[in-house]
Amino acid sequence: MRQRFSSQPELHVLPIERVQLPLHSRDELPPILAGLQWLWSTPLLKAEIFAILEAQVLHGKRATGRTGMDLWHILVFGVVRLGLSADWDRLEYLANYDQLLRQILGVASEPWGAHARLFNHQTLRDNVALLDEVVLKEINARIAAASRQVFAPTGGPLPPLELKTDSYVLETDVHFPTDLNLLFDCGRKSLDLIEKFQDRYGYEFDGWRKLKDWRRRFKAAERVASQTKRSGGKDQEKRLLAAVSEYLAVARPLSQKIAASLLSLCSEETELHHWDQLAYFQVGLDKQIDLVERRLLQGQTIPAVEKTHSYFEPHTEWISKGKLHPNVELGHRVLATFDQNQILQDYDTPSGVDVAQSVPVVDRLLGRYGPGAIASVSFDKGFTCAGDRELLELFIPMVVMPKRGKKNSVEMAAEGTKQFVALRHAHSAVESGVNALEHHGLNRCLDVGLEGFQRYVGYGVLAYNLHRIGREIQACQRRAEAEQVRLE
C-alpha cells in the first residue's frame, strides 16, 4: 500500500523543511528543490496536492499489500526530470547519488549506507507514469494560485492578474516524414517484429529463411529512391520513376509475405499485443505502397486527410504557423497563459487554431479566480476575433487583442490608448516564458503516445512553475542575507 510519505523517518534523515539549499549556485537544480521545499512547507497546499495524488494513484486499491513508491517521491522525480530536461539514466543517477535531491526526497543521503534506499531505472519509469493529464492540471492550478502569495508584497493584498496568452509547438520525437521513408519505417518495423517472433516463440515462418536478405534489399531500394528524389541532374524524373518502381517491386511481395505470416500466427498461442503491432505496421505498409505509387508514379496530389506523419507517433500534427524558420513543425500546440510574475497560470494542448482559444482560456481562469481578480489579458493577432473580444470585455477591464488588417478610426483610437499600448508592448514577455518552458523539457517530447505527450506537458509546466517560485524564494533569501551582513 502506498503512502504519502514515510510517517516514521529514520533518525539520521534530515526533515525536508530544514534542508539547507545553496543560494549562490547557478545550476538549475537548487531552485527546483527550493520550489519543492516550499510546496512541502505550505501545509494547506501540501494537503490538497496529496489528496489529489491519493485519488489518482490509490483509487480502487486495498489498504494492504506491498508498499510502493511514496507519492511525494513520484512528484519529485517527475518534476526533476523535466526541470533538468534529463533522461531516465541521469535521473536514476541523481536519485541515488545526489545528496541534496535525496534530502528533499526524505531518504538517507548516503546511498552506500546499510539501510539506504535506492531507485532503479524501471521503477522510476513506471511510477512517474502513474499520473495523468487531469491530475497534473489540478496540481498545477493549485500551485499557480498559491504562488501569488510568494510574489505579493509582504502583508499586502494580492494584486490582480495581468495575463498574457500565446501558443507554440511542442514537437514529438519523430523524423521529417516523406512517403518513401514512411514506407521504409513500416517495412523495417515489420521485419523487426517477425524476427522478434522467431527469437521469442521459436516460430519458423515459410519464406523467412532469408530475412536478412529481405532487410538488405529493402533498405538498399529505399536508399536509392530517396537519394534520387533529393538529387538533381540529367533525367532526374526518369531515374526517379525507375528507382521508385524498383522500391515498390521489393515492398509489394514483402507486404504479401507479412500478411501470410499474420494468418499463420492466428493459430498459434501468441500475445495479442505483439500480433496487433505486426498487423498495424503491415496495414501501414500497404497504405504507403499505395500512396507512393499514386504520388510518384501517377503524379496525383494526395489529400491531407490520407496522410500519416508518423507511424510511431500517429497523433502527430503537421503545423505551419507562417514562420520563415521553421516553416513546418511536427507535434502539437501548447497554449500557455502567464501572469505578470511569469508564472504559468493556465495551459492546454488544443487541437484547433489559436483564434478559437481565447474564450476557453479566460473562462477557465474566471472560474478559478473570479472576474475581479483579473485586470487584463493580452493576445497576439493570431487570436483576433471581434465577437470574442466583445464577450471578454464584459468580464475583464482590459482586453488586448490587436486587429488584423486595416483599422478604422474608432479601432485606431481604441488601440492607441496609453494602457493598450503599454500592455501590448508588455505582451512580448510571453516569449521569454515560452523559451523557459522549452528549457524545462518542453521543446521535444520524449514520451510515447498522446497520453504520454499530455503527461509530459503537465510535468514540464509543474517543473517550470516550481523553478520560478524557487528562484524568487532564493532571491528573497539572498537579499535578507545581504541585509544581515550590512547590519553586522
CSV table of C-alpha atoms in Angstrom, one decimal:
chain,number,residue,atom,x,y,z
A,1,MET,CA,0.0,0.0,0.0
A,2,ARG,CA,1.4,3.4,-1.0
A,3,GLN,CA,1.7,6.2,1.4
A,4,ARG,CA,2.1,10.0,1.1
A,5,PHE,CA,5.4,9.9,2.9
A,6,SER,CA,7.1,7.8,5.4
A,7,SER,CA,5.4,8.6,8.8
A,8,GLN,CA,8.4,7.1,10.7
A,9,PRO,CA,11.5,8.7,9.1
A,10,GLU,CA,14.9,7.4,10.2
A,11,LEU,CA,16.8,9.3,12.9
A,12,HIS,CA,19.7,10.3,10.6
A,13,VAL,CA,17.4,11.7,7.9
A,14,LEU,CA,17.1,15.5,7.9
A,15,PRO,CA,13.5,16.9,7.8
A,16,ILE,CA,12.7,18.2,4.4
A,17,GLU,CA,11.8,21.7,5.7
A,18,ARG,CA,15.2,22.0,7.3
A,19,VAL,CA,17.3,21.1,4.3
A,20,GLN,CA,19.9,23.9,3.5
A,21,LEU,CA,20.0,24.6,-0.2
A,22,PRO,CA,22.8,26.6,-1.9
A,23,LEU,CA,21.8,30.2,-2.5
A,24,HIS,CA,24.5,31.2,-4.9
A,25,SER,CA,24.7,28.2,-7.2
A,26,ARG,CA,23.9,28.9,-10.9
A,27,ASP,CA,22.8,25.3,-11.5
A,28,GLU,CA,19.1,24.7,-12.2
A,29,LEU,CA,18.5,22.0,-9.6
A,30,PRO,CA,18.7,24.1,-6.4
A,31,PRO,CA,15.8,26.5,-7.4
A,32,ILE,CA,13.7,23.5,-8.4
A,33,LEU,CA,14.4,21.9,-5.0
A,34,ALA,CA,13.6,25.2,-3.3
A,35,GLY,CA,10.2,25.2,-5.0
A,36,LEU,CA,9.6,21.6,-3.9
A,37,GLN,CA,10.6,22.6,-0.4
A,38,TRP,CA,8.2,25.5,-0.4
A,39,LEU,CA,5.4,23.1,-1.5
A,40,TRP,CA,6.3,20.8,1.3
A,41,SER,CA,6.4,23.6,3.9
A,42,THR,CA,3.0,25.1,2.9
A,43,PRO,CA,0.6,22.9,4.9
A,44,LEU,CA,-2.7,23.6,3.1
A,45,LEU,CA,-1.2,23.3,-0.4
A,46,LYS,CA,0.6,20.1,0.5
A,47,ALA,CA,-2.6,18.6,1.9
A,48,GLU,CA,-4.5,19.5,-1.3
A,49,ILE,CA,-1.9,18.0,-3.6
A,50,PHE,CA,-1.5,14.8,-1.6
A,51,ALA,CA,-5.3,14.4,-1.7
A,52,ILE,CA,-5.2,14.7,-5.5
A,53,LEU,CA,-2.4,12.2,-5.7
A,54,GLU,CA,-4.2,9.7,-3.5
A,55,ALA,CA,-7.4,10.0,-5.5
A,56,GLN,CA,-5.4,9.1,-8.7
A,57,VAL,CA,-2.9,6.6,-7.6
A,58,LEU,CA,-4.7,4.8,-4.8
A,59,HIS,CA,-8.2,4.7,-6.3
A,60,GLY,CA,-9.8,1.3,-6.1
A,61,LYS,CA,-6.8,-0.3,-4.3
A,62,ARG,CA,-6.8,-2.0,-1.0
A,63,ALA,CA,-5.0,-0.6,2.0
A,64,THR,CA,-2.9,-3.7,2.3
A,65,GLY,CA,-0.1,-5.3,0.4
A,66,ARG,CA,3.4,-4.4,-0.7
A,67,THR,CA,4.5,-0.7,-0.1
A,68,GLY,CA,5.1,1.1,-3.4
A,69,MET,CA,7.0,4.3,-4.1
A,70,ASP,CA,5.8,7.2,-1.9
A,71,LEU,CA,3.5,9.8,-3.5
A,72,TRP,CA,6.0,12.5,-2.6
A,73,HIS,CA,8.8,10.7,-4.4
A,74,ILE,CA,6.7,10.3,-7.6
A,75,LEU,CA,6.0,14.0,-7.7
A,76,VAL,CA,9.7,15.0,-7.0
A,77,PHE,CA,11.0,12.6,-9.7
A,78,GLY,CA,8.6,13.9,-12.3
A,79,VAL,CA,9.5,17.5,-11.6
A,80,VAL,CA,13.2,17.0,-11.5
A,81,ARG,CA,13.2,15.0,-14.7
A,82,LEU,CA,11.5,17.8,-16.7
A,83,GLY,CA,13.1,20.6,-14.8
A,84,LEU,CA,16.6,19.5,-15.8
A,85,SER,CA,15.4,18.1,-19.2
A,86,ALA,CA,17.1,14.9,-18.0
A,87,ASP,CA,16.8,11.4,-19.5
A,88,TRP,CA,16.0,8.4,-17.3
A,89,ASP,CA,19.6,7.4,-16.8
A,90,ARG,CA,20.6,10.8,-15.4
A,91,LEU,CA,17.5,10.8,-13.2
A,92,GLU,CA,18.5,7.4,-11.8
A,93,TYR,CA,22.0,8.7,-11.1
A,94,LEU,CA,20.6,11.8,-9.3
A,95,ALA,CA,18.1,9.8,-7.3
A,96,ASN,CA,20.8,7.5,-5.9
A,97,TYR,CA,23.8,9.8,-5.6
A,98,ASP,CA,22.8,13.4,-5.4
A,99,GLN,CA,22.9,14.4,-1.7
A,100,LEU,CA,20.5,17.4,-2.0
A,101,LEU,CA,17.9,15.6,-4.0
A,102,ARG,CA,17.9,12.7,-1.6
A,103,GLN,CA,17.4,15.1,1.3
A,104,ILE,CA,14.4,16.6,-0.4
A,105,LEU,CA,13.1,13.1,-1.1
A,106,GLY,CA,13.4,12.4,2.7
A,107,VAL,CA,15.7,9.4,2.3
A,108,ALA,CA,19.2,8.7,3.6
A,109,SER,CA,21.7,11.0,1.8
A,110,GLU,CA,24.4,8.3,1.7
A,111,PRO,CA,23.3,5.6,-0.8
A,112,TRP,CA,26.0,3.2,0.5
A,113,GLY,CA,24.6,3.1,4.0
A,114,ALA,CA,23.3,-0.2,5.4
A,115,HIS,CA,19.7,0.7,5.1
A,116,ALA,CA,19.8,3.3,2.3
A,117,ARG,CA,17.1,3.2,-0.3
A,118,LEU,CA,18.0,3.0,-3.9
A,119,PHE,CA,15.8,3.6,-7.0
A,120,ASN,CA,16.3,1.6,-10.2
A,121,HIS,CA,15.7,2.7,-13.7
A,122,GLN,CA,12.4,0.8,-14.4
A,123,THR,CA,10.9,1.8,-11.1
A,124,LEU,CA,11.3,5.4,-11.9
A,125,ARG,CA,9.7,5.0,-15.3
A,126,ASP,CA,6.7,3.0,-14.0
A,127,ASN,CA,5.9,5.3,-11.1
A,128,VAL,CA,6.3,8.7,-12.8
A,129,ALA,CA,3.9,7.4,-15.5
A,130,LEU,CA,1.1,6.9,-12.9
A,131,LEU,CA,-0.1,10.5,-13.0
A,132,ASP,CA,-2.2,11.6,-16.0
A,133,GLU,CA,-3.0,14.9,-17.6
A,134,VAL,CA,-6.1,15.6,-15.5
A,135,VAL,CA,-4.2,15.2,-12.2
A,136,LEU,CA,-1.3,17.3,-13.3
A,137,LYS,CA,-3.6,20.1,-14.4
A,138,GLU,CA,-5.3,20.1,-11.0
A,139,ILE,CA,-1.9,20.2,-9.2
A,140,ASN,CA,-0.6,23.0,-11.5
A,141,ALA,CA,-3.7,25.0,-10.9
A,142,ARG,CA,-3.3,24.9,-7.1
A,143,ILE,CA,0.4,25.7,-7.3
A,144,ALA,CA,-0.2,28.6,-9.6
A,145,ALA,CA,-2.8,30.0,-7.3
A,146,ALA,CA,-0.7,29.6,-4.2
A,147,SER,CA,2.3,31.1,-5.9
A,148,ARG,CA,0.7,34.5,-5.8
A,149,GLN,CA,1.5,34.8,-2.1
A,150,VAL,CA,5.2,34.3,-2.9
A,151,PHE,CA,5.3,37.3,-5.2
A,152,ALA,CA,2.8,39.5,-3.3
A,153,PRO,CA,4.1,42.5,-1.2
A,154,THR,CA,4.6,41.4,2.5
A,155,GLY,CA,1.3,42.0,4.4
A,156,GLY,CA,-0.4,43.5,1.3
A,157,PRO,CA,-3.4,42.3,-0.7
A,158,LEU,CA,-2.9,40.1,-3.8
A,159,PRO,CA,-2.5,42.3,-6.9
A,160,PRO,CA,-4.9,41.5,-9.8
A,161,LEU,CA,-3.6,39.2,-12.5
A,162,GLU,CA,-2.2,40.7,-15.8
A,163,LEU,CA,-2.3,37.8,-18.2
A,164,LYS,CA,-0.5,37.1,-21.5
A,165,THR,CA,-1.5,34.2,-23.7
A,166,ASP,CA,0.4,32.7,-26.6
A,167,SER,CA,0.9,29.3,-28.2
A,168,TYR,CA,3.9,27.4,-29.5
A,169,VAL,CA,4.5,23.9,-30.9
A,170,LEU,CA,5.9,21.1,-28.7
A,171,GLU,CA,7.5,18.7,-31.2
A,172,THR,CA,7.0,15.0,-31.0
A,173,ASP,CA,10.1,12.7,-31.2
A,174,VAL,CA,9.7,11.9,-35.0
A,175,HIS,CA,11.8,12.4,-38.1
A,176,PHE,CA,10.6,14.5,-41.0
A,177,PRO,CA,8.1,12.4,-42.9
A,178,THR,CA,8.2,11.5,-46.6
A,179,ASP,CA,6.3,8.8,-48.4
A,180,LEU,CA,9.5,6.9,-49.1
A,181,ASN,CA,10.9,6.9,-45.5
A,182,LEU,CA,7.4,6.2,-44.0
A,183,LEU,CA,7.2,3.1,-46.3
A,184,PHE,CA,10.6,2.1,-45.1
A,185,ASP,CA,9.5,2.6,-41.4
A,186,CYS,CA,6.6,0.2,-41.8
A,187,GLY,CA,8.7,-2.4,-43.6
A,188,ARG,CA,11.6,-2.2,-41.3
A,189,LYS,CA,9.5,-2.4,-38.1
A,190,SER,CA,7.5,-5.4,-39.6
A,191,LEU,CA,10.8,-7.3,-40.2
A,192,ASP,CA,11.9,-6.4,-36.7
A,193,LEU,CA,8.7,-7.9,-35.3
A,194,ILE,CA,9.0,-11.0,-37.4
A,195,GLU,CA,12.5,-11.5,-36.1
A,196,LYS,CA,11.2,-11.0,-32.6
A,197,PHE,CA,8.5,-13.6,-33.0
A,198,GLN,CA,11.2,-16.1,-34.2
A,199,ASP,CA,13.5,-15.4,-31.3
A,200,ARG,CA,10.8,-15.3,-28.6
A,201,TYR,CA,8.5,-18.1,-29.7
A,202,GLY,CA,10.7,-20.1,-31.9
A,203,TYR,CA,8.4,-19.9,-34.9
A,204,GLU,CA,9.8,-20.7,-38.3
A,205,PHE,CA,7.6,-18.9,-40.9
A,206,ASP,CA,7.6,-20.1,-44.5
A,207,GLY,CA,9.6,-17.7,-46.7
A,208,TRP,CA,11.6,-16.0,-43.9
A,209,ARG,CA,14.7,-18.1,-44.1
A,210,LYS,CA,16.3,-15.2,-45.9
A,211,LEU,CA,15.0,-12.5,-43.6
A,212,LYS,CA,18.4,-10.7,-43.5
A,213,ASP,CA,18.4,-10.6,-47.3
A,214,TRP,CA,14.9,-9.1,-47.4
A,215,ARG,CA,16.1,-6.4,-45.0
A,216,ARG,CA,19.2,-5.7,-47.0
A,217,ARG,CA,17.3,-5.4,-50.3
A,218,PHE,CA,14.5,-3.3,-48.8
A,219,LYS,CA,16.9,-0.8,-47.3
A,220,ALA,CA,19.0,-0.6,-50.4
A,221,ALA,CA,16.0,0.1,-52.6
A,222,GLU,CA,14.8,2.8,-50.2
A,223,ARG,CA,18.2,4.5,-50.1
A,224,VAL,CA,18.5,4.6,-53.9
A,225,ALA,CA,14.9,6.0,-54.3
A,226,SER,CA,15.4,8.7,-51.6
A,227,GLN,CA,18.8,9.8,-52.9
A,228,THR,CA,17.4,10.0,-56.4
A,229,LYS,CA,14.4,12.1,-55.1
A,230,ARG,CA,16.8,14.5,-53.3
A,231,SER,CA,19.4,14.9,-56.0
A,232,GLY,CA,19.0,16.7,-59.4
A,233,GLY,CA,20.9,16.0,-62.6
A,234,LYS,CA,20.1,14.9,-66.0
A,235,ASP,CA,17.0,12.7,-66.5
A,236,GLN,CA,16.2,13.0,-62.8
A,237,GLU,CA,12.5,12.3,-63.3
A,238,LYS,CA,13.2,9.2,-65.4
A,239,ARG,CA,15.7,7.9,-62.9
A,240,LEU,CA,13.2,8.6,-60.0
A,241,LEU,CA,10.5,6.5,-61.7
A,242,ALA,CA,12.9,3.6,-62.2
A,243,ALA,CA,14.1,3.8,-58.6
A,244,VAL,CA,10.6,4.0,-57.1
A,245,SER,CA,9.4,1.2,-59.3
A,246,GLU,CA,12.2,-1.0,-58.0
A,247,TYR,CA,11.5,0.0,-54.4
A,248,LEU,CA,7.8,-1.0,-54.8
A,249,ALA,CA,8.9,-4.2,-56.5
A,250,VAL,CA,10.5,-5.2,-53.2
A,251,ALA,CA,7.8,-3.7,-51.0
A,252,ARG,CA,4.8,-5.5,-52.5
A,253,PRO,CA,6.0,-9.1,-52.1
A,254,LEU,CA,7.3,-8.2,-48.7
A,255,SER,CA,3.8,-7.0,-47.6
A,256,GLN,CA,2.3,-10.2,-49.0
A,257,LYS,CA,4.7,-12.4,-47.0
A,258,ILE,CA,4.0,-10.4,-43.8
A,259,ALA,CA,0.2,-10.8,-44.4
A,260,ALA,CA,0.7,-14.5,-44.8
A,261,SER,CA,2.7,-14.7,-41.6
A,262,LEU,CA,-0.1,-12.9,-39.7
A,263,LEU,CA,-2.6,-15.5,-40.9
A,264,SER,CA,-0.3,-18.3,-39.7
A,265,LEU,CA,0.1,-16.6,-36.3
A,266,CYS,CA,-3.7,-16.8,-35.7
A,267,SER,CA,-3.4,-20.5,-35.0
A,268,GLU,CA,-0.5,-20.1,-32.6
A,269,GLU,CA,-0.6,-19.0,-28.9
A,270,THR,CA,0.9,-15.6,-29.3
A,271,GLU,CA,0.4,-12.4,-27.2
A,272,LEU,CA,-2.3,-10.3,-28.8
A,273,HIS,CA,-0.3,-7.1,-28.3
A,274,HIS,CA,2.5,-8.4,-30.5
A,275,TRP,CA,0.1,-9.6,-33.1
A,276,ASP,CA,-1.6,-6.2,-33.2
A,277,GLN,CA,1.7,-4.5,-33.6
A,278,LEU,CA,2.6,-6.5,-36.6
A,279,ALA,CA,-0.8,-6.1,-38.1
A,280,TYR,CA,-0.6,-2.3,-37.6
A,281,PHE,CA,2.6,-1.9,-39.5
A,282,GLN,CA,1.5,-4.3,-42.2
A,283,VAL,CA,-1.6,-2.2,-42.8
A,284,GLY,CA,0.7,0.9,-42.9
A,285,LEU,CA,3.0,-0.8,-45.4
A,286,ASP,CA,0.1,-1.4,-47.7
A,287,LYS,CA,-1.1,2.2,-47.3
A,288,GLN,CA,2.3,3.7,-48.0
A,289,ILE,CA,2.8,1.4,-51.1
A,290,ASP,CA,-0.5,2.9,-52.5
A,291,LEU,CA,0.5,6.5,-51.6
A,292,VAL,CA,4.0,6.2,-53.2
A,293,GLU,CA,2.5,4.7,-56.4
A,294,ARG,CA,-0.2,7.4,-56.7
A,295,ARG,CA,2.0,10.4,-55.9
A,296,LEU,CA,5.4,9.5,-57.5
A,297,LEU,CA,4.4,7.2,-60.3
A,298,GLN,CA,0.9,8.5,-61.3
A,299,GLY,CA,1.5,12.2,-60.3
A,300,GLN,CA,-1.5,12.5,-58.1
A,301,THR,CA,-1.9,15.0,-55.3
A,302,ILE,CA,-2.6,13.2,-52.0
A,303,PRO,CA,-5.3,14.8,-49.8
A,304,ALA,CA,-4.2,15.8,-46.4
A,305,VAL,CA,-6.7,13.5,-44.7
A,306,GLU,CA,-5.0,10.5,-46.2
A,307,LYS,CA,-1.5,11.3,-45.0
A,308,THR,CA,0.2,9.9,-41.9
A,309,HIS,CA,3.1,11.9,-40.4
A,310,SER,CA,4.5,9.1,-38.3
A,311,TYR,CA,3.6,5.5,-37.6
A,312,PHE,CA,5.4,5.6,-34.3
A,313,GLU,CA,3.5,8.7,-33.1
A,314,PRO,CA,0.4,8.7,-35.2
A,315,HIS,CA,-1.2,11.6,-33.2
A,316,THR,CA,1.5,14.0,-34.5
A,317,GLU,CA,0.1,17.1,-36.3
A,318,TRP,CA,1.6,18.9,-39.3
A,319,ILE,CA,1.6,22.6,-38.1
A,320,SER,CA,2.5,25.6,-40.2
A,321,LYS,CA,2.3,28.9,-38.3
A,322,GLY,CA,3.6,31.1,-41.1
A,323,LYS,CA,7.1,31.3,-39.8
A,324,LEU,CA,10.1,31.5,-42.0
A,325,HIS,CA,12.1,29.1,-39.9
A,326,PRO,CA,11.0,26.5,-39.2
A,327,ASN,CA,8.2,26.7,-41.8
A,328,VAL,CA,6.7,23.4,-40.6
A,329,GLU,CA,6.6,21.8,-37.1
A,330,LEU,CA,5.6,18.3,-36.2
A,331,GLY,CA,3.9,18.0,-32.8
A,332,HIS,CA,1.0,19.7,-31.0
A,333,ARG,CA,0.2,23.2,-30.0
A,334,VAL,CA,0.7,24.2,-26.4
A,335,LEU,CA,-1.4,27.1,-25.2
A,336,ALA,CA,0.3,29.0,-22.3
A,337,THR,CA,-1.0,31.8,-20.2
A,338,PHE,CA,1.5,33.7,-18.0
A,339,ASP,CA,0.9,36.3,-15.3
A,340,GLN,CA,3.0,39.4,-14.5
A,341,ASN,CA,5.3,37.2,-12.4
A,342,GLN,CA,5.9,34.8,-15.3
A,343,ILE,CA,4.0,32.0,-13.5
A,344,LEU,CA,2.1,29.8,-16.0
A,345,GLN,CA,-1.5,30.2,-14.8
A,346,ASP,CA,-3.1,28.0,-17.4
A,347,TYR,CA,-2.1,25.7,-20.2
A,348,ASP,CA,-3.8,23.3,-22.7
A,349,THR,CA,-2.9,21.3,-25.7
A,350,PRO,CA,-5.8,22.2,-28.1
A,351,SER,CA,-6.3,20.7,-31.5
A,352,GLY,CA,-7.9,23.8,-33.0
A,353,VAL,CA,-6.3,27.0,-34.3
A,354,ASP,CA,-5.4,30.0,-32.0
A,355,VAL,CA,-8.4,32.1,-33.0
A,356,ALA,CA,-10.8,29.7,-31.3
A,357,GLN,CA,-8.9,29.5,-27.9
A,358,SER,CA,-9.3,33.0,-26.3
A,359,VAL,CA,-12.7,32.4,-24.7
A,360,PRO,CA,-11.9,28.9,-23.3
A,361,VAL,CA,-8.7,30.2,-21.7
A,362,VAL,CA,-10.4,33.2,-20.0
A,363,ASP,CA,-13.4,31.0,-19.0
A,364,ARG,CA,-11.1,28.6,-17.1
A,365,LEU,CA,-9.3,31.4,-15.3
A,366,LEU,CA,-12.5,33.3,-14.4
A,367,GLY,CA,-13.9,30.1,-13.0
A,368,ARG,CA,-10.8,29.7,-10.8
A,369,TYR,CA,-10.3,33.3,-9.7
A,370,GLY,CA,-13.5,35.3,-10.4
A,371,PRO,CA,-13.9,38.4,-12.5
A,372,GLY,CA,-12.4,40.8,-10.0
A,373,ALA,CA,-9.0,39.1,-9.8
A,374,ILE,CA,-8.1,39.6,-13.5
A,375,ALA,CA,-7.1,43.1,-14.5
A,376,SER,CA,-6.1,42.5,-18.1
A,377,VAL,CA,-5.5,39.8,-20.7
A,378,SER,CA,-3.4,40.2,-23.9
A,379,PHE,CA,-3.2,38.1,-27.1
A,380,ASP,CA,-1.4,38.5,-30.4
A,381,LYS,CA,-3.1,38.9,-33.7
A,382,GLY,CA,-3.5,35.1,-34.2
A,383,PHE,CA,-6.3,35.2,-31.6
A,384,THR,CA,-8.1,38.1,-33.1
A,385,CYS,CA,-11.9,37.7,-33.2
A,386,ALA,CA,-14.2,40.7,-32.8
A,387,GLY,CA,-17.0,38.7,-31.3
A,388,ASP,CA,-14.7,37.1,-28.7
A,389,ARG,CA,-13.1,40.4,-27.8
A,390,GLU,CA,-16.5,42.0,-27.1
A,391,LEU,CA,-17.5,39.0,-25.0
A,392,LEU,CA,-14.3,39.1,-22.9
A,393,GLU,CA,-14.7,42.8,-22.3
A,394,LEU,CA,-17.9,42.1,-20.4
A,395,PHE,CA,-15.8,40.4,-17.7
A,396,ILE,CA,-12.3,41.8,-17.9
A,397,PRO,CA,-11.5,45.5,-17.7
A,398,MET,CA,-8.8,45.5,-20.4
A,399,VAL,CA,-8.6,43.0,-23.3
A,400,VAL,CA,-5.7,43.5,-25.6
A,401,MET,CA,-6.4,41.7,-28.9
A,402,PRO,CA,-5.0,43.7,-31.9
A,403,LYS,CA,-7.0,43.6,-35.0
A,404,ARG,CA,-5.5,42.1,-38.2
A,405,GLY,CA,-5.5,44.2,-41.3
A,406,LYS,CA,-6.7,47.7,-41.8
A,407,LYS,CA,-8.3,49.6,-38.9
A,408,ASN,CA,-11.0,52.3,-39.0
A,409,SER,CA,-10.7,55.5,-36.9
A,410,VAL,CA,-12.6,54.0,-33.9
A,411,GLU,CA,-10.3,50.9,-33.8
A,412,MET,CA,-7.2,53.0,-34.2
A,413,ALA,CA,-8.2,55.2,-31.3
A,414,ALA,CA,-9.0,52.2,-29.1
A,415,GLU,CA,-5.6,50.6,-29.8
A,416,GLY,CA,-3.8,53.9,-29.4
A,417,THR,CA,-4.6,54.5,-25.8
A,418,LYS,CA,-1.7,54.6,-23.3
A,419,GLN,CA,-2.8,51.5,-21.4
A,420,PHE,CA,-3.4,49.4,-24.6
A,421,VAL,CA,0.0,50.3,-26.0
A,422,ALA,CA,1.7,49.6,-22.7
A,423,LEU,CA,0.1,46.1,-22.3
A,424,ARG,CA,0.7,45.3,-26.0
A,425,HIS,CA,4.4,46.1,-25.5
A,426,ALA,CA,4.5,44.0,-22.3
A,427,HIS,CA,2.9,41.1,-24.1
A,428,SER,CA,6.3,40.3,-25.7
A,429,ALA,CA,7.4,39.0,-22.3
A,430,VAL,CA,5.4,35.9,-23.1
A,431,GLU,CA,8.2,34.8,-25.4
A,432,SER,CA,10.7,34.6,-22.6
A,433,GLY,CA,8.2,32.4,-20.7
A,434,VAL,CA,7.9,30.1,-23.8
A,435,ASN,CA,11.6,29.9,-24.1
A,436,ALA,CA,11.9,29.0,-20.4
A,437,LEU,CA,9.4,26.2,-20.9
A,438,GLU,CA,11.5,24.9,-23.8
A,439,HIS,CA,14.4,24.7,-21.5
A,440,HIS,CA,12.4,22.7,-19.0
A,441,GLY,CA,12.0,19.8,-21.3
A,442,LEU,CA,9.1,21.2,-23.3
A,443,ASN,CA,11.0,21.6,-26.6
A,444,ARG,CA,10.7,18.0,-27.8
A,445,CYS,CA,8.5,15.3,-26.2
A,446,LEU,CA,10.4,12.1,-25.5
A,447,ASP,CA,7.4,10.2,-24.1
A,448,VAL,CA,5.4,7.8,-26.3
A,449,GLY,CA,1.8,8.2,-27.3
A,450,LEU,CA,-0.8,11.0,-26.9
A,451,GLU,CA,-1.3,10.2,-23.2
A,452,GLY,CA,2.5,10.4,-22.7
A,453,PHE,CA,2.6,13.7,-24.6
A,454,GLN,CA,0.0,15.3,-22.3
A,455,ARG,CA,1.6,13.9,-19.2
A,456,TYR,CA,5.0,15.3,-20.4
A,457,VAL,CA,3.5,18.7,-20.8
A,458,GLY,CA,1.9,18.6,-17.3
A,459,TYR,CA,5.2,17.7,-15.6
A,460,GLY,CA,7.1,20.3,-17.7
A,461,VAL,CA,4.7,23.1,-16.6
A,462,LEU,CA,4.9,21.9,-13.0
A,463,ALA,CA,8.7,22.0,-13.1
A,464,TYR,CA,8.7,25.4,-14.7
A,465,ASN,CA,6.4,26.9,-12.1
A,466,LEU,CA,8.3,25.4,-9.2
A,467,HIS,CA,11.6,26.6,-10.7
A,468,ARG,CA,10.2,30.1,-11.0
A,469,ILE,CA,8.9,30.0,-7.4
A,470,GLY,CA,12.2,28.6,-6.1
A,471,ARG,CA,14.2,31.4,-7.8
A,472,GLU,CA,12.0,34.0,-6.2
A,473,ILE,CA,12.3,32.4,-2.7
A,474,GLN,CA,16.1,32.1,-3.1
A,475,ALA,CA,16.3,35.8,-4.3
A,476,CYS,CA,14.5,36.9,-1.2
A,477,GLN,CA,16.8,34.8,1.0
A,478,ARG,CA,19.9,36.3,-0.7
A,479,ARG,CA,18.5,39.9,-0.1
A,480,ALA,CA,17.9,39.0,3.6
A,481,GLU,CA,21.4,37.6,3.8
A,482,ALA,CA,22.9,40.7,2.3
A,483,GLU,CA,20.9,42.9,4.6
A,484,GLN,CA,22.1,40.9,7.6
A,485,VAL,CA,25.7,41.3,6.6
A,486,ARG,CA,25.2,45.0,6.1
A,487,LEU,CA,23.7,45.4,9.6
A,488,GLU,CA,26.6,43.5,11.1
